Structures are given as C-alpha cells and as structure tokens.
PDB file of C-alpha atoms in Angstrom:
ATOM      1  CA  MET A 558      89.899  87.326  94.399  1.00 51.00           C
ATOM      2  CA  LYS A 559      90.222  91.054  93.672  1.00 67.00           C
ATOM      3  CA  ASN A 560      93.561  92.465  92.754  1.00 86.00           C
ATOM      4  CA  ILE A 561      94.141  94.705  95.706  1.00 90.00           C
ATOM      5  CA  SER A 562      96.975  96.755  96.188  1.00 95.00           C
ATOM      6  CA  ALA A 563      97.688  97.969  99.977  1.00 97.00           C
ATOM      7  CA  VAL A 564     100.274 100.719 101.037  1.00 98.00           C
ATOM      8  CA  TYR A 565     102.408 100.100 104.291  1.00 98.00           C
ATOM      9  CA  PRO A 566     103.611 103.665 105.398  1.00 98.00           C
ATOM     10  CA  GLY A 567     106.288 104.752 108.102  1.00 96.00           C
ATOM     11  CA  SER A 568     109.281 106.178 108.554  1.00 95.00           C
ATOM     12  CA  PHE A 569     111.253 102.896 108.642  1.00 97.00           C
ATOM     13  CA  ASP A 570     114.597 104.285 110.615  1.00 96.00           C
ATOM     14  CA  PRO A 571     115.777 101.934 110.232  1.00 96.00           C
ATOM     15  CA  PRO A 572     113.922  99.063 108.964  1.00 98.00           C
ATOM     16  CA  THR A 573     113.300  96.315 111.308  1.00 97.00           C
ATOM     17  CA  ASN A 574     112.550  92.508 111.363  1.00 98.00           C
ATOM     18  CA  GLY A 575     109.178  93.534 112.753  1.00 97.00           C
ATOM     19  CA  HIS A 576     108.508  95.585 109.687  1.00 98.00           C
ATOM     20  CA  ILE A 577     109.682  93.030 107.379  1.00 98.00           C
ATOM     21  CA  ASP A 578     107.438  90.408 109.165  1.00 98.00           C
ATOM     22  CA  ILE A 579     104.554  92.727 108.682  1.00 98.00           C
ATOM     23  CA  ILE A 580     105.344  93.449 104.768  1.00 98.00           C
ATOM     24  CA  LYS A 581     105.381  89.309 104.360  1.00 98.00           C
ATOM     25  CA  ARG A 582     102.126  88.918 106.203  1.00 97.00           C
ATOM     26  CA  ALA A 583     100.444  91.704 103.946  1.00 98.00           C
ATOM     27  CA  ALA A 584     102.030  89.921 100.709  1.00 97.00           C
ATOM     28  CA  LYS A 585     100.135  87.091 101.805  1.00 96.00           C
ATOM     29  CA  ILE A 586      96.994  89.282 101.380  1.00 96.00           C
ATOM     30  CA  PHE A 587      97.312  91.713  98.668  1.00 96.00           C
ATOM     31  CA  SER A 588      98.344  91.423  95.149  1.00 96.00           C
ATOM     32  CA  GLU A 589     101.084  94.200  95.494  1.00 97.00           C
ATOM     33  CA  VAL A 590     102.232  95.960  98.586  1.00 98.00           C
ATOM     34  CA  VAL A 591     103.789  99.385  98.430  1.00 98.00           C
ATOM     35  CA  VAL A 592     106.254 100.129 101.100  1.00 98.00           C
ATOM     36  CA  ALA A 593     106.099 103.816 101.182  1.00 98.00           C
ATOM     37  CA  VAL A 594     109.029 105.510 103.259  1.00 98.00           C
ATOM     38  CA  THR A 595     107.923 109.186 104.726  1.00 95.00           C
ATOM     39  CA  HIS A 596     109.711 112.407 104.230  1.00 86.00           C
ATOM     40  CA  ASN A 597     108.728 114.037 107.890  1.00 77.00           C
ATOM     41  CA  CYS A 598     110.561 117.328 108.223  1.00 73.00           C
ATOM     42  CA  ASN A 599     109.370 117.522 111.788  1.00 75.00           C
ATOM     43  CA  LYS A 600     111.464 114.297 112.549  1.00 76.00           C
ATOM     44  CA  HIS A 601     115.213 113.995 113.121  1.00 82.00           C
ATOM     45  CA  HIS A 602     116.004 110.969 111.355  1.00 88.00           C
ATOM     46  CA  MET A 603     119.277 108.681 111.765  1.00 90.00           C
ATOM     47  CA  PHE A 604     119.039 108.033 107.940  1.00 94.00           C
ATOM     48  CA  SER A 605     118.258 110.195 105.130  1.00 94.00           C
ATOM     49  CA  LEU A 606     115.199 109.732 103.097  1.00 96.00           C
ATOM     50  CA  GLU A 607     117.192 108.039 100.296  1.00 96.00           C
ATOM     51  CA  GLU A 608     119.259 105.524 102.737  1.00 96.00           C
ATOM     52  CA  ARG A 609     115.910 104.313 104.289  1.00 97.00           C
ATOM     53  CA  VAL A 610     114.497 103.668 100.690  1.00 98.00           C
ATOM     54  CA  ASP A 611     117.676 102.018  99.970  1.00 97.00           C
ATOM     55  CA  MET A 612     117.600  99.722 103.149  1.00 97.00           C
ATOM     56  CA  MET A 613     114.283  98.641 102.970  1.00 98.00           C
ATOM     57  CA  SER A 614     114.501  98.239  98.959  1.00 98.00           C
ATOM     58  CA  ARG A 615     117.342  95.719  99.481  1.00 97.00           C
ATOM     59  CA  SER A 616     115.447  94.019 102.503  1.00 98.00           C
ATOM     60  CA  VAL A 617     112.678  93.211 100.771  1.00 98.00           C
ATOM     61  CA  SER A 618     114.057  92.614  97.155  1.00 97.00           C
ATOM     62  CA  GLU A 619     112.648  89.057  97.327  1.00 96.00           C
ATOM     63  CA  ILE A 620     109.508  89.686  97.843  1.00 97.00           C
ATOM     64  CA  LYS A 621     108.464  90.037  94.289  1.00 96.00           C
ATOM     65  CA  ILE A 622     105.347  91.785  94.840  1.00 97.00           C
ATOM     66  CA  VAL A 623     106.524  94.514  97.087  1.00 98.00           C
ATOM     67  CA  LYS A 624     107.566  97.855  95.511  1.00 97.00           C
ATOM     68  CA  VAL A 625     109.482 100.688  97.890  1.00 98.00           C
ATOM     69  CA  SER A 626     109.090 104.194  97.265  1.00 97.00           C
ATOM     70  CA  SER A 627     108.746 107.507  99.064  1.00 97.00           C
ATOM     71  CA  PHE A 628     106.450 110.102  99.969  1.00 95.00           C
ATOM     72  CA  SER A 629     105.391 113.383 101.804  1.00 93.00           C
ATOM     73  CA  GLY A 630     102.413 115.067 102.570  1.00 93.00           C
ATOM     74  CA  LEU A 631      99.235 113.515 103.237  1.00 95.00           C
ATOM     75  CA  LEU A 632      98.998 109.846 103.205  1.00 96.00           C
ATOM     76  CA  VAL A 633      95.613 109.984 101.730  1.00 96.00           C
ATOM     77  CA  ASP A 634      96.854 111.813  98.655  1.00 96.00           C
ATOM     78  CA  TYR A 635      99.682 109.299  98.234  1.00 97.00           C
ATOM     79  CA  LEU A 636      97.075 106.672  98.039  1.00 96.00           C
ATOM     80  CA  ASP A 637      95.383 108.378  95.138  1.00 94.00           C
ATOM     81  CA  LYS A 638      98.741 108.241  93.144  1.00 93.00           C
ATOM     82  CA  THR A 639      99.111 104.658  93.784  1.00 92.00           C
ATOM     83  CA  GLU A 640      95.354 104.033  93.018  1.00 91.00           C
ATOM     84  CA  SER A 641      94.863 102.365  96.342  1.00 94.00           C
ATOM     85  CA  PHE A 642      92.490 102.444  99.147  1.00 95.00           C
ATOM     86  CA  CYS A 643      94.197 100.271 101.468  1.00 97.00           C
ATOM     87  CA  ILE A 644      96.610 101.135 104.432  1.00 98.00           C
ATOM     88  CA  VAL A 645      98.498  98.253 106.338  1.00 98.00           C
ATOM     89  CA  ARG A 646      99.665  99.070 109.840  1.00 97.00           C
ATOM     90  CA  GLY A 647     101.124  96.894 112.349  1.00 96.00           C
ATOM     91  CA  LEU A 648     100.086  96.630 115.825  1.00 95.00           C
ATOM     92  CA  ARG A 649     102.569  95.193 118.328  1.00 90.00           C
ATOM     93  CA  ALA A 650     100.882  95.893 121.589  1.00 83.00           C
ATOM     94  CA  LEU A 651      97.449  97.228 122.658  1.00 82.00           C
ATOM     95  CA  SER A 652      99.427 100.733 123.032  1.00 80.00           C
ATOM     96  CA  ASP A 653      99.844 101.211 119.456  1.00 87.00           C
ATOM     97  CA  PHE A 654      96.067 100.752 118.959  1.00 92.00           C
ATOM     98  CA  GLU A 655      94.914 103.880 119.957  1.00 91.00           C
ATOM     99  CA  TYR A 656      97.091 106.147 118.114  1.00 92.00           C
ATOM    100  CA  GLU A 657      96.748 103.661 115.167  1.00 95.00           C
ATOM    101  CA  PHE A 658      93.002 103.863 115.579  1.00 95.00           C
ATOM    102  CA  GLN A 659      93.023 107.570 115.590  1.00 96.00           C
ATOM    103  CA  MET A 660      95.076 107.614 112.238  1.00 96.00           C
ATOM    104  CA  ALA A 661      92.411 105.455 110.791  1.00 97.00           C
ATOM    105  CA  LEU A 662      89.609 107.290 111.704  1.00 97.00           C
ATOM    106  CA  MET A 663      91.262 110.776 110.409  1.00 97.00           C
ATOM    107  CA  ASN A 664      92.399 108.920 107.154  1.00 97.00           C
ATOM    108  CA  ARG A 665      88.693 107.826 106.548  1.00 97.00           C
ATOM    109  CA  LYS A 666      87.722 111.239 107.318  1.00 97.00           C
ATOM    110  CA  LEU A 667      89.780 112.652 104.845  1.00 97.00           C
ATOM    111  CA  LYS A 668      89.122 110.014 102.270  1.00 96.00           C
ATOM    112  CA  ARG A 669      86.000 108.141 102.661  1.00 95.00           C
ATOM    113  CA  ASP A 670      86.849 104.885 101.135  1.00 96.00           C
ATOM    114  CA  VAL A 671      90.165 104.517 102.671  1.00 97.00           C
ATOM    115  CA  GLU A 672      90.537 101.235 104.845  1.00 97.00           C
ATOM    116  CA  THR A 673      93.154 100.398 107.300  1.00 97.00           C
ATOM    117  CA  ILE A 674      93.882  96.842 107.869  1.00 97.00           C
ATOM    118  CA  PHE A 675      95.820  96.103 111.412  1.00 97.00           C
ATOM    119  CA  LEU A 676      98.136  93.142 111.015  1.00 97.00           C
ATOM    120  CA  VAL A 677     100.006  91.769 114.005  1.00 95.00           C
ATOM    121  CA  PRO A 678     103.478  90.653 113.940  1.00 94.00           C
ATOM    122  CA  ASP A 679     105.027  87.399 115.356  1.00 95.00           C
ATOM    123  CA  GLN A 680     105.311  87.531 119.021  1.00 94.00           C
ATOM    124  CA  GLU A 681     109.314  87.722 118.603  1.00 93.00           C
ATOM    125  CA  TYR A 682     108.935  91.054 117.277  1.00 93.00           C
ATOM    126  CA  THR A 683     106.288  92.688 119.606  1.00 91.00           C
ATOM    127  CA  PHE A 684     109.005  94.444 121.728  1.00 90.00           C
ATOM    128  CA  LEU A 685     110.855  95.627 118.639  1.00 93.00           C
ATOM    129  CA  SER A 686     110.600  99.216 117.533  1.00 93.00           C
ATOM    130  CA  SER A 687     113.145 101.635 115.542  1.00 94.00           C
ATOM    131  CA  SER A 688     113.898 103.429 118.412  1.00 93.00           C
ATOM    132  CA  THR A 689     114.966 100.987 120.425  1.00 94.00           C
ATOM    133  CA  VAL A 690     117.143  99.590 117.564  1.00 95.00           C
ATOM    134  CA  ARG A 691     118.739 103.172 117.431  1.00 94.00           C
ATOM    135  CA  GLU A 692     119.544 103.089 121.122  1.00 94.00           C
ATOM    136  CA  ILE A 693     120.997  99.682 121.224  1.00 95.00           C
ATOM    137  CA  ALA A 694     123.330 100.393 118.241  1.00 94.00           C
ATOM    138  CA  SER A 695     124.027 103.855 119.942  1.00 92.00           C
ATOM    139  CA  LEU A 696     124.989 101.975 123.165  1.00 93.00           C
ATOM    140  CA  GLY A 697     127.442  99.547 121.347  1.00 92.00           C
ATOM    141  CA  GLY A 698     124.786  96.668 121.970  1.00 94.00           C
ATOM    142  CA  ASP A 699     124.039  93.629 119.810  1.00 95.00           C
ATOM    143  CA  PHE A 700     121.078  94.368 117.521  1.00 96.00           C
ATOM    144  CA  LYS A 701     122.118  92.023 114.716  1.00 96.00           C
ATOM    145  CA  ASN A 702     118.926  90.184 115.401  1.00 96.00           C
ATOM    146  CA  PHE A 703     116.637  92.671 115.180  1.00 97.00           C
ATOM    147  CA  VAL A 704     117.440  93.942 111.815  1.00 98.00           C
ATOM    148  CA  PRO A 705     117.566  92.947 108.121  1.00 98.00           C
ATOM    149  CA  ALA A 706     121.219  92.266 107.023  1.00 97.00           C
ATOM    150  CA  PRO A 707     121.508  95.318 104.454  1.00 96.00           C
ATOM    151  CA  VAL A 708     120.422  97.539 107.803  1.00 97.00           C
ATOM    152  CA  TYR A 709     122.757  95.776 109.811  1.00 97.00           C
ATOM    153  CA  GLU A 710     125.744  96.571 107.457  1.00 95.00           C
ATOM    154  CA  LYS A 711     124.736 100.069 107.078  1.00 95.00           C
ATOM    155  CA  ILE A 712     124.931 100.943 110.554  1.00 95.00           C
ATOM    156  CA  ILE A 713     127.832  98.944 111.592  1.00 92.00           C
ATOM    157  CA  LYS A 714     129.334 101.140 108.692  1.00 89.00           C
ATOM    158  CA  ILE A 715     128.192 104.371 109.908  1.00 84.00           C
ATOM    159  CA  LYS A 716     129.390 103.312 113.369  1.00 75.00           C
ATOM    160  CA  GLY A 717     132.675 102.597 112.219  1.00 70.00           C
ATOM    161  CA  LYS A 718     133.450 105.957 110.935  1.00 54.00           C
TER     162      LYS A 718
END
C-alpha cells in the first residue's frame, strides 16, 4: 500500500461530530490526513481561525495520523505545500453533491493530478452542519450531542460571557 496523504479542507466553524466522523473514515484509508482549516475573509465566522484550529486540534488529538493546520488562498496551492494530491470531502445529501462535484472539477482543471475523494458520514450526521449548530446554540437549544467536547465547552464559555 502506498503512503498517501489527504487534505480535508473546510471552515469548520465550528467543528461538528459529522466532521470528526469524516476524519475518522479518511484516517482508515490514508497514511496521513491533514485537516486544513480555511481562512476566508469573505465569510463572517463565529470563531477566529486560531480558535477553529485549536478546537479541531483538540477534537482529533487521539487520531495519531491527523494533523491540523490552516491556509488561505487556493486549495491546489496548499496541496503543493503538503505534497498531497488527494482532497477529502464529505457528502451528507444529494444537495451537497452538485457543489462538491463542481469544486472537484475546478480543482482538477487548476491542477491536473488532483483527486477528490467523497466520503459519506454515518447516517446520524447527515442532517448536521456547522450553521445548524450555530443556530441551535444562538437560540439556547441543546447542541451537546452534535459537537466534540472541546467545541461544546468553547461555545458554552462564549455564551456565558
């Protein structure tokens, strides 16, 4: 088996149990998984880039082959820096596919040897998204079962201020 690393990019604002599920699935396939937290100045994030990297790092600390970093700019340029050609993306529903398919084709157009691997999370996470968690938390709902413990603690801490 080849040693192949993969990059799992996303804003992870905040990381959810669905993200962790995809990371665990990717860790069964690849020799290394780089979780690449994106910096996108066009988005208004709940958490800073540093907070998102920290929450993700603490959430995956027990998965030894996973590294967490951040980047801005084109994903294909980041792949060059990590010497990877594989992108991991999660698909929750058919509605995710169209967007992800377009992005996969664009990344391949920008860098010919890029491959995108789509992974499907456990069915208990197919409804889950970061935006849903943010909304539930902002409205005072119970979101504890939707996020890793470090993320839950961070959101509760912010809400307590």
